Coordinates of C-alpha atoms in Angstrom, one line a residue:
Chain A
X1 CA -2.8 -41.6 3.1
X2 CA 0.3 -39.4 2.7
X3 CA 2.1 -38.0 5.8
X4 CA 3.4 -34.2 5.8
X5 CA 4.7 -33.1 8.9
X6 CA 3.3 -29.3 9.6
X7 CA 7.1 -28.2 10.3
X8 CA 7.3 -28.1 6.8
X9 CA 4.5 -25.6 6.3
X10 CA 6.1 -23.8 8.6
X11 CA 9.3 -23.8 7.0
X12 CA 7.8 -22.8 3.5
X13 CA 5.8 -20.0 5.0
X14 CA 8.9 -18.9 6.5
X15 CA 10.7 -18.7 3.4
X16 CA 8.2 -17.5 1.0
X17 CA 7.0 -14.4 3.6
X18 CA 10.9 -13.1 3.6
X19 CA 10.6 -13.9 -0.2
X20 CA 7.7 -12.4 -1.7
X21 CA 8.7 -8.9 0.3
X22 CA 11.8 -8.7 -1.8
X23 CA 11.7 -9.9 -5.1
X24 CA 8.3 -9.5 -7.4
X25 CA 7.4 -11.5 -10.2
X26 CA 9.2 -11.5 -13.5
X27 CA 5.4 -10.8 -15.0
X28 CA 5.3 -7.6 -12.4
X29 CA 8.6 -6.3 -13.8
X30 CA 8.1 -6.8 -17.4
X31 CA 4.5 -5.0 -17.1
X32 CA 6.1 -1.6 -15.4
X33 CA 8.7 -2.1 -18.1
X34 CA 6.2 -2.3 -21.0
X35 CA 3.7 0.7 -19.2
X36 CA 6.8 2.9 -18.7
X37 CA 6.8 2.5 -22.7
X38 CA 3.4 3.8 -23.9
X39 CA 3.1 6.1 -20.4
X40 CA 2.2 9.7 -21.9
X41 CA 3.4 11.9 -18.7
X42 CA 7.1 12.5 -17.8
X43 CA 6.0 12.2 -14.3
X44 CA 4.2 8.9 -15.0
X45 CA 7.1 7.1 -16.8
X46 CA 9.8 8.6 -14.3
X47 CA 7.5 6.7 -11.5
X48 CA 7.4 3.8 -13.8
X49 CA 11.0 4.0 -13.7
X50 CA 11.5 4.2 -9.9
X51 CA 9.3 1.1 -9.3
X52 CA 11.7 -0.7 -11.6
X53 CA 15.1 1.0 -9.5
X54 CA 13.3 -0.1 -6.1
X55 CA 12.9 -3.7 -7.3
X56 CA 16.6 -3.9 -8.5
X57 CA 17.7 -2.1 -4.7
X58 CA 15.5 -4.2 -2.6
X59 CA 17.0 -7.6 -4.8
X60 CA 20.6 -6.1 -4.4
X61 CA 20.0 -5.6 -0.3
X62 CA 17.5 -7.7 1.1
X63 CA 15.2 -4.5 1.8
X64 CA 11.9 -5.2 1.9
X65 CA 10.0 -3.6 -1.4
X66 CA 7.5 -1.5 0.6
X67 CA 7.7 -1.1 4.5
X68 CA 4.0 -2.0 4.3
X69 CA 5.6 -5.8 4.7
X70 CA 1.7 -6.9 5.1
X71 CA -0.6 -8.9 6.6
X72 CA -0.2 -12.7 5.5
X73 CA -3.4 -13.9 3.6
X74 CA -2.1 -17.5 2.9
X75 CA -4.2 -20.2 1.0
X76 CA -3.8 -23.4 1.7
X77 CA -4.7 -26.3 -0.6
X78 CA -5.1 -29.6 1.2
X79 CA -4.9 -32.6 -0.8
X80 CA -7.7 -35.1 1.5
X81 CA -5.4 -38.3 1.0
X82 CA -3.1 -35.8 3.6
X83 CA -2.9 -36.7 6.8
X84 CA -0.7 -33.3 8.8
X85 CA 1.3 -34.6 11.8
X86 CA 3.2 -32.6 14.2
X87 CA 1.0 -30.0 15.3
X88 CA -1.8 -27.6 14.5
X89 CA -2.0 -26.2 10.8
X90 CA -3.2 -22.7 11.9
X91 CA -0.1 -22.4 14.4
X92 CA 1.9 -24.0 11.9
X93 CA 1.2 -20.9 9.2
X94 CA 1.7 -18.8 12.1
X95 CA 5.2 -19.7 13.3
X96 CA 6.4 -19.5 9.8
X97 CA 4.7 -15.8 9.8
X98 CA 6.5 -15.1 13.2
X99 CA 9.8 -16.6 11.7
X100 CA 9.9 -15.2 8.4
X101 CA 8.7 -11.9 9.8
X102 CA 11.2 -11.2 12.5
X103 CA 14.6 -12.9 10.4
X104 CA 13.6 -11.0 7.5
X105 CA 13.3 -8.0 9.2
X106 CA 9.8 -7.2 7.6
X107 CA 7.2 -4.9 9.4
X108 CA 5.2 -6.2 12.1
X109 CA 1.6 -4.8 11.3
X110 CA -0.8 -7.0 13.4
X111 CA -2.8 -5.5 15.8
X112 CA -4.5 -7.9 18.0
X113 CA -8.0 -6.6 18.3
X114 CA -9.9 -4.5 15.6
X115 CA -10.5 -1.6 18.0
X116 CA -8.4 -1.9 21.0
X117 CA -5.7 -1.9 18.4
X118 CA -2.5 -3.6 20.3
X119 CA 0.2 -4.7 17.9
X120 CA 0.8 -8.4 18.6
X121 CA 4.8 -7.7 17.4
X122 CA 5.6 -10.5 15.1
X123 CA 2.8 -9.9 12.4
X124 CA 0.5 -13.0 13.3
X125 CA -2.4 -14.1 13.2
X126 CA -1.9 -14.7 9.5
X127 CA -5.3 -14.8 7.1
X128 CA -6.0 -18.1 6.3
X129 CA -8.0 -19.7 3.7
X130 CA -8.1 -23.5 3.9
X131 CA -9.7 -25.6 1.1
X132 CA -9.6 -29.4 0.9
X133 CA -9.1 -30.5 -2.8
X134 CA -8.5 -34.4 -4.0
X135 CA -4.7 -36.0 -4.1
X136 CA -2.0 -36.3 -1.3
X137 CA -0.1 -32.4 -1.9
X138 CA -0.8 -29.2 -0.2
X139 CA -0.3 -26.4 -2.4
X140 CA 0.3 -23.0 -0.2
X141 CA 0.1 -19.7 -1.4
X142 CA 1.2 -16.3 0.4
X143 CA -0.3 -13.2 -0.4
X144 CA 1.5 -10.3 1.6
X145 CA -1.0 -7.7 1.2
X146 CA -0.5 -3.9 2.1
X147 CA -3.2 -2.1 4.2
X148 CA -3.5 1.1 2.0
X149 CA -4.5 -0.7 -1.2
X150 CA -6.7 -3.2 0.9
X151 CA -8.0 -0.1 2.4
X152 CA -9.6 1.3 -1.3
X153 CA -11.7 -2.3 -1.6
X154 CA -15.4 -2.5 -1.9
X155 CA -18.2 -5.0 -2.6
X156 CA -21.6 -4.0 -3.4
X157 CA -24.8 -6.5 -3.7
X158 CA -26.2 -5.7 -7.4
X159 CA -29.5 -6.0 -8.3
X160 CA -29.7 -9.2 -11.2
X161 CA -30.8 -6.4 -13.2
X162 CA -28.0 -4.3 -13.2
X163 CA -26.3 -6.7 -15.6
X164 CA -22.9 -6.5 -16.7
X165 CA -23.3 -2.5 -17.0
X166 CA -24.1 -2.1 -13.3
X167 CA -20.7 -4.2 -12.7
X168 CA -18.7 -2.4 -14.4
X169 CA -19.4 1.0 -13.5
X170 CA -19.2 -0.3 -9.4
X171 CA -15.5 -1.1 -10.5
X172 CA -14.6 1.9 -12.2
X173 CA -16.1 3.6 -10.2
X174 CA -14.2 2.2 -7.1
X175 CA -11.2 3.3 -8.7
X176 CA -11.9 6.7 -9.7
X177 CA -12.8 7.1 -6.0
X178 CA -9.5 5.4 -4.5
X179 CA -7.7 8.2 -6.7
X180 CA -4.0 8.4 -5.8
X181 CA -4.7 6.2 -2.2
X182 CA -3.9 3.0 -3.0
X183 CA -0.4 3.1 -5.0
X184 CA -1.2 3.3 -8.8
X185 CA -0.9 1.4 -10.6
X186 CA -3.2 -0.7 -9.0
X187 CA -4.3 -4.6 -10.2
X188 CA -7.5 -4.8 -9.7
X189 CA -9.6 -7.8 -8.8
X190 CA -12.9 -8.6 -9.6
X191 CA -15.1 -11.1 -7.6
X192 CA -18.5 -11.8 -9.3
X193 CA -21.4 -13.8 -8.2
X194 CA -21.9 -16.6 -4.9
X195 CA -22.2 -14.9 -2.1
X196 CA -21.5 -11.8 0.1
X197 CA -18.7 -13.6 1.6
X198 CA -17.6 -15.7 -1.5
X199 CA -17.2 -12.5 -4.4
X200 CA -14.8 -11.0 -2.2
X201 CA -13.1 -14.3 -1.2
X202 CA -13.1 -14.4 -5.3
X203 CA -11.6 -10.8 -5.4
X204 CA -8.6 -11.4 -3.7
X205 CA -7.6 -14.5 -5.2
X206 CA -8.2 -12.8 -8.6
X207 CA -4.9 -10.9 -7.8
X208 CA -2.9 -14.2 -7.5
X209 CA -2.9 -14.7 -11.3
X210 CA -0.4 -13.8 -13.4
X211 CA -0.3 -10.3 -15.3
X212 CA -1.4 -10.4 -18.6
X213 CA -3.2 -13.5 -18.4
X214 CA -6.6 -13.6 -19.8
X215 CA -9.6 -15.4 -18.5
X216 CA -10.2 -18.7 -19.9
X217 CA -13.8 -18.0 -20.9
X218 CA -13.3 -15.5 -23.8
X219 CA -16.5 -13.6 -21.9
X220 CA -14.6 -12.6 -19.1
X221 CA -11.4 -12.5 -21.0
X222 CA -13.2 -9.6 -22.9
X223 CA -14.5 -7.9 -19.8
X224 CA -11.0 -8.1 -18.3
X225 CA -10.0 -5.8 -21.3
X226 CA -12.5 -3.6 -21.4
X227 CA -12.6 -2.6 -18.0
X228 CA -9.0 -2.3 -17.7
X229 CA -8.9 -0.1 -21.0
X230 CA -12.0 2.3 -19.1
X231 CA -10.0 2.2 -15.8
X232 CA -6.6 3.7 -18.3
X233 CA -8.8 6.4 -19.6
X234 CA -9.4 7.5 -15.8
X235 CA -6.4 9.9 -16.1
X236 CA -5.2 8.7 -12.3
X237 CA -1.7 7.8 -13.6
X238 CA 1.4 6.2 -11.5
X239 CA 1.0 7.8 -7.7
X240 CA -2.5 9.3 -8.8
X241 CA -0.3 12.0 -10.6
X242 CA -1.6 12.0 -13.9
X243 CA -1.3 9.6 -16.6
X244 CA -2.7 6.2 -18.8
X245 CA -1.0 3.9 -16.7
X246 CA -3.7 3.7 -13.8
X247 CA -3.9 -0.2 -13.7
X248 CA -1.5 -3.3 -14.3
X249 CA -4.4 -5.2 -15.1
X250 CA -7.6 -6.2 -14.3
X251 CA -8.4 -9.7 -13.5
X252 CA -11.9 -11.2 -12.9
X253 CA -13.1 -14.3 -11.2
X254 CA -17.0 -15.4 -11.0
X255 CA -19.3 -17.9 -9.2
X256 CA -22.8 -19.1 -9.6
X257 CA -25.2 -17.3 -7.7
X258 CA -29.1 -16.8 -6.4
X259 CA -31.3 -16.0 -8.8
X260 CA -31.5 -12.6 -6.8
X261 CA -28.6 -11.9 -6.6
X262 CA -25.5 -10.3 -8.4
X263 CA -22.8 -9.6 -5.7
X264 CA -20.1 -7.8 -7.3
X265 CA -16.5 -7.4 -4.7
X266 CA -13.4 -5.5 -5.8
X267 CA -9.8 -5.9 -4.4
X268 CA -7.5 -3.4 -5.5
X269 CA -3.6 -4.0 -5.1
X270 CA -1.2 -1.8 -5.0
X271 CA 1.4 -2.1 -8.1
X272 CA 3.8 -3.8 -5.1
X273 CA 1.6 -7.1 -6.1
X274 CA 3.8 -9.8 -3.9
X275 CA 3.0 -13.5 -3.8
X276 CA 3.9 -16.6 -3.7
X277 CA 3.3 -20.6 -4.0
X278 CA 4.7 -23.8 -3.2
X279 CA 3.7 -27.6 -3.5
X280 CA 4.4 -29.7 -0.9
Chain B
X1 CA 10.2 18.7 -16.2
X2 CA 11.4 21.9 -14.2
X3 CA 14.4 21.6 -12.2
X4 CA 13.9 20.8 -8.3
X5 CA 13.8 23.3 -5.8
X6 CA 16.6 22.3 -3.0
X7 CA 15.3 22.6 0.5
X8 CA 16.6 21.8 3.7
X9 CA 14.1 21.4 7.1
X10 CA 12.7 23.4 9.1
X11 CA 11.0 25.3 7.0
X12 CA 9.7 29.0 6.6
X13 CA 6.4 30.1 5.6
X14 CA 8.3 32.3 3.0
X15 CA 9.9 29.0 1.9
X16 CA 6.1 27.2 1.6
X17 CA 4.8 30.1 -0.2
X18 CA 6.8 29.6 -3.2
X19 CA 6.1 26.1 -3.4
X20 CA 3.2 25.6 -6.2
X21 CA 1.9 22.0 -7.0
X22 CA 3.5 20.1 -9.1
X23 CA 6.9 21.4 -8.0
X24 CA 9.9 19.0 -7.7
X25 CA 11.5 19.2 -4.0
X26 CA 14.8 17.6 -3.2
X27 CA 14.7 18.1 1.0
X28 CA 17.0 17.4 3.2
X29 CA 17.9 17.7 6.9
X30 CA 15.5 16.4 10.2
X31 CA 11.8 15.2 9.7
X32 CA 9.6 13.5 12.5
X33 CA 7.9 10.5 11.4
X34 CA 4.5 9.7 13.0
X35 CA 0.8 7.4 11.8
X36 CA -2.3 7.5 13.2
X37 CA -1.3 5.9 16.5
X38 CA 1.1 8.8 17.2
X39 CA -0.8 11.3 15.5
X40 CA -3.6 10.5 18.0
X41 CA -1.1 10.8 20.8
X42 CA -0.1 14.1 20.1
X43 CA -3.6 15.7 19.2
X44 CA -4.5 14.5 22.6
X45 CA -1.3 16.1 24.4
X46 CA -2.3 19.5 22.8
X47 CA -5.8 19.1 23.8
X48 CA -4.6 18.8 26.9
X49 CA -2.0 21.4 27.0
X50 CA 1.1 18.9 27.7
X51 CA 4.2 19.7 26.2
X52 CA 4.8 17.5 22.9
X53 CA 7.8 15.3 22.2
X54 CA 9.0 17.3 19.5
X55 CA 8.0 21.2 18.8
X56 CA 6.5 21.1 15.7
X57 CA 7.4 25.1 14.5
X58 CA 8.7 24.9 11.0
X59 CA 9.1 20.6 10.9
X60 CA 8.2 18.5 8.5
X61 CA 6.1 15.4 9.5
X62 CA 6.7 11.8 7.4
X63 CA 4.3 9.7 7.2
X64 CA 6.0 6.5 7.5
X65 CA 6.3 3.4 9.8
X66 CA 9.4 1.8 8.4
X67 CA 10.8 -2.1 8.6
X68 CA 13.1 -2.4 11.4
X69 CA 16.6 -1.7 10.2
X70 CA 18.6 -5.2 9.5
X71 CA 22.5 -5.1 11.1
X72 CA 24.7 -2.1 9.5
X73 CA 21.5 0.3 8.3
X74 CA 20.1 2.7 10.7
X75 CA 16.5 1.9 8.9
X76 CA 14.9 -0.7 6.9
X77 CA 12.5 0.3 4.1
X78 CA 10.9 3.4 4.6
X79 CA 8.0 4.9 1.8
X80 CA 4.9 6.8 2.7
X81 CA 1.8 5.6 3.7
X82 CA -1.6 7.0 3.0
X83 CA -2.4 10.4 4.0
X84 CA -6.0 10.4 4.5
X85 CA -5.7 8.9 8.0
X86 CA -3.9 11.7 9.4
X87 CA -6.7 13.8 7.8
X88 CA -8.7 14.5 11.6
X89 CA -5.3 15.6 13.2
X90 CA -3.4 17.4 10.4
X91 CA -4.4 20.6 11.3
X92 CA -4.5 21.1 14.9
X93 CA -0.2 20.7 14.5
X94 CA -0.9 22.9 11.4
X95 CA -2.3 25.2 13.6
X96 CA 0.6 24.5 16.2
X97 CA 3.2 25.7 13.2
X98 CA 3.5 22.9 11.3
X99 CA 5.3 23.7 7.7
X100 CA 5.2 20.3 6.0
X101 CA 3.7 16.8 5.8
X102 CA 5.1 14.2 3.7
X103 CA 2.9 11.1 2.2
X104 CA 0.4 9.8 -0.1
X105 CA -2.9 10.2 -1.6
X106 CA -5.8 12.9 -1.1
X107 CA -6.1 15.3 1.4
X108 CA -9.2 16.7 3.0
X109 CA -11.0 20.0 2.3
X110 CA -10.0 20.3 6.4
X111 CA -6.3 19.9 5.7
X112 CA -6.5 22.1 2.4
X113 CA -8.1 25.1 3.9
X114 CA -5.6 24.8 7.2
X115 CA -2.7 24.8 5.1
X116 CA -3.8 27.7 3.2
X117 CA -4.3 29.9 6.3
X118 CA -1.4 28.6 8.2
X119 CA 1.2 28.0 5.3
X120 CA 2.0 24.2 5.1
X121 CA 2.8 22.4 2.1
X122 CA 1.7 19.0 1.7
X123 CA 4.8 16.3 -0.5
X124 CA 3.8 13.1 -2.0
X125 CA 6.9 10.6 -2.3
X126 CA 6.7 7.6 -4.1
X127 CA 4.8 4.7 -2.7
X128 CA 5.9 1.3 -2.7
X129 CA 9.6 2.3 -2.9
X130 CA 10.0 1.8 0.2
X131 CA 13.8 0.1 -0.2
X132 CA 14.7 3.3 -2.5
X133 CA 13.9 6.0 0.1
X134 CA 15.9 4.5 2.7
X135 CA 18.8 5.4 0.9
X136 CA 18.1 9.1 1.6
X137 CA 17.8 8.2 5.3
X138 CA 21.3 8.9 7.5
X139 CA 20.1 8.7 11.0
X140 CA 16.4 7.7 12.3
X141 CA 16.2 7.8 16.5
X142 CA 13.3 6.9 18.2
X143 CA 12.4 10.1 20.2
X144 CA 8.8 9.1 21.7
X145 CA 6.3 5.9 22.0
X146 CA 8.4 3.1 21.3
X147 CA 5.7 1.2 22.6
X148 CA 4.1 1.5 19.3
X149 CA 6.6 -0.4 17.5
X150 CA 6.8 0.5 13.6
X151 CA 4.5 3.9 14.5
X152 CA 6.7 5.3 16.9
X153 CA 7.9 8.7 16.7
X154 CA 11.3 8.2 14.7
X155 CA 13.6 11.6 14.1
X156 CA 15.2 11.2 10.9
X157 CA 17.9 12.8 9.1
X158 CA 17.6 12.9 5.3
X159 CA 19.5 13.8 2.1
X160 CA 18.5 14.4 -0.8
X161 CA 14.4 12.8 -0.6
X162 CA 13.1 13.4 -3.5
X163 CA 9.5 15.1 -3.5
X164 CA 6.3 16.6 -5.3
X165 CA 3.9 19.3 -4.1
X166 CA 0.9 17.6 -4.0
X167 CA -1.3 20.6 -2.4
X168 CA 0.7 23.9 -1.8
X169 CA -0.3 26.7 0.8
X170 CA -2.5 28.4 -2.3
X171 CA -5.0 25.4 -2.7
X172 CA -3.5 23.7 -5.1
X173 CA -4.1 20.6 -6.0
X174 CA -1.8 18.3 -8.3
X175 CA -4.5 15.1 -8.3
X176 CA -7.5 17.1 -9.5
X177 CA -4.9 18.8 -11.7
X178 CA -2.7 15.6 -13.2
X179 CA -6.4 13.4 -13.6
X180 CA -8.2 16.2 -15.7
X181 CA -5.1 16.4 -17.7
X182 CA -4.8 12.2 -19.1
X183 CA -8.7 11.5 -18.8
X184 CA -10.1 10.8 -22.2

């Protein structure tokens, strides 16, 4: 049984919080880069070319990216030879939201009740998804994630005959209707199959992989491609302006199901994708 | 791309008329930043007949609850948020003389149709470059419900924020307009 005090959870949700809202991922930057290429509108590939000038400003300041700073959907992956001392993990994700959040000067956007809506000022309760896994490490991921995109998400329970058709056109679909809302372009990620709860569990951690990388089962690799070459032909553009460049990429994730059932869940994410991991 | 159209706050219906979707604006001068929390605020002060905290005759309104400013910037990052939730307020302060509305995304057929008989103009700025805009921000000054944190009522000063018509006082419409022209 390995030891790992919860102060340093706290420490590395700290960081990675103030982190992930001002510097995205070399695979983010190289994908506006290569859209801004084979964008066909001016307007498309000029705000293709913005995105690229905000990164560079918010890495030459310490501005946060987008003032939508997030709410903190963090993963945690706890090894079961672990054995956390110091304190509570939920309070320990939390203090590193409160810390990170209020030294980094990122946007506190928390309220405290769904619909007596009081902000609870230093962005906590974060989201968190716990998951015990063999070994003696906790791997922790943070997903800052923006309310506008999140806002454009669905999930829709499919009949098993709807088939890979029906799936498809519930994601496309769910694009074409979230339009210029949620920040083209978009990642968009698929959860398909368990349960109600479990495809959009799936659909958010969809958007943690890397752009550009496929699915390992050539199946879903395929799907991945397709739908995000349907999703391109939408028109939507960068901003919803006009323009091939309507999604980054399309990622898909799948679990085994009831026989009745084909639960289909899509996450959309703004092009702002933020996130990060550590192992502890 | 046309050149941009230099404007500078408040703004005249003469000055919205000639606006027509698509149209580059570079604005400048004061705007009044409010979200759904404020927006809510001031549709219920009207309904009520109270005086607002700002008069809204020929302003702009921004859509925007910015990061708090770190030491030596009067404002942290600061891009638009989505429109639509403004969408059930929009145009009672239309109707109280509202000329503009910065943000993102679709409008309603409410908001539309207002615009057209009052004379707004309705600006999309890019979203997600939040760090970017702040640049064109020179002073922000919380004039009303600091209570609400990041959705307070902020006054800003700007230079030189650069803008698109997303849906002009004629009924425009530069989404319907940009998607029908890239869909294969």
């Amino acid at each position: 049984m390995r030891e790992v005090d919860v102060s340093l959870i706290t420490d590395a949700v700290k960081r990675m919080s103030m982190e992930a809202n001002t510097r995205l991922g070399e695979d983010v930057i190289a994908t506006y880069a290569a859209c801004a290429m084979r964008e066909e509108s001016e307007t498309g590939r000029s705000i293709l070319e913005q995105l690229q000038r905000n990164a560079e400003i918010s890495g030459e300041t310490g501005l946060p990216l987008c003032q939508d700073t997030g709410v903190a959907v963090v993963f945690v992956e706890l090894g079961q030879d672990v054995h956390l001392t110091g304190g509570a993990l939920r309070e320990a994700v939390n203090e590193g939201v409160r810390q990170g959040y209020r030294e980094g000067y990122l946007r506190k956007s928390i309220v405290e009740d769904p619909l007596r809506r009081k902000n609870t000022g230093d962005n906590t309760p974060a989201v968190l998804h716990v998951e015990l896994v063999p070994g003696d490490k906790v791997k922790i991921t943070i997903a800052t994630k923006g309310g506008g995109s999140e806002n454009m998400s669905g999930i829709k329970m499919l009949k098993p005959a709807d088939g890979v058709d029906g799936v498809k056109d519930f994601v496309i679909e769910r694009v074409r209707e979230a339009g210029p809302n949620p920040c083209p372009p978009t990642i968009v990620g698929v959860g398909i199959g368990g349960t109600f709860e479990v495809a959009a569990i799936l659909s958010k951690k969809a958007l943690l992989r890397p752009l550009g990388e496929r699915h390992p089962d050539p199946y879903y690799a395929a799907l991945e491609e397709d739908l995000l070459e349907k999703i391109n032909r939408l028109g939507i553009g960068p901003m919803g302006l006009g323009g091939s460049t309507t999604s980054l990429d399309v990622k898909v994730e799948v679990h085994p199901c009831h026989i009745a059932s084909l639960p289909v869940a899509v996450n959309i994410q703004c092009h702002s994708t933020r996130h990060l991991e550590t192992e502890i | 791309m046309s050149d941009a159209i230099r404007m500078t706050t408040p703004l005249s219906d003469a000055d919205v008329e000639k606006l027509k979707i698509g149209d580059r604006v570079i604005l400048s001068g004061v705007l009044y930043t409010a979200r759904d929390a404020a927006h809510a605020r001031l549709v219920d002060l009207i309904e009520k007949g109270e005086e607002l905290p700002f008069d809204p005759q020929g302003q702009v309104i921004y859509f925007v609850g910015p990061t708090p400013p770190p030491p030596g910037r009067v404002i942290g990052s600061a891009g638009p948020t989505t429109s639509y939730r403004m969408d059930t307020y929009s145009p009672i302060l239309i109707s109280k003389g509202l000329k503009g509305m910065i943000g993102k995304g679709k409008r309603s057929k409410e908001v539309v149709d207002s615009m057209k008989e009052h004379k707004a103009v309705y600006f999309g700025a890019t979203g997600g470059t939040g760090a970017l805009i702040s640049g064109c921000i020179k002073e922000a000054e919380v004039i009303a419900y600091e209570d609400l944190g990041p959705e307070a009522i902020r006054r800003l000063v700007v230079e030189d924020f650069p803008l698109i018509v997303v849906n002009d006082a004629h009924g425009g419409d530069l989404y319907e307009k940009g998607r029908a022209r890239y869909a294969k």
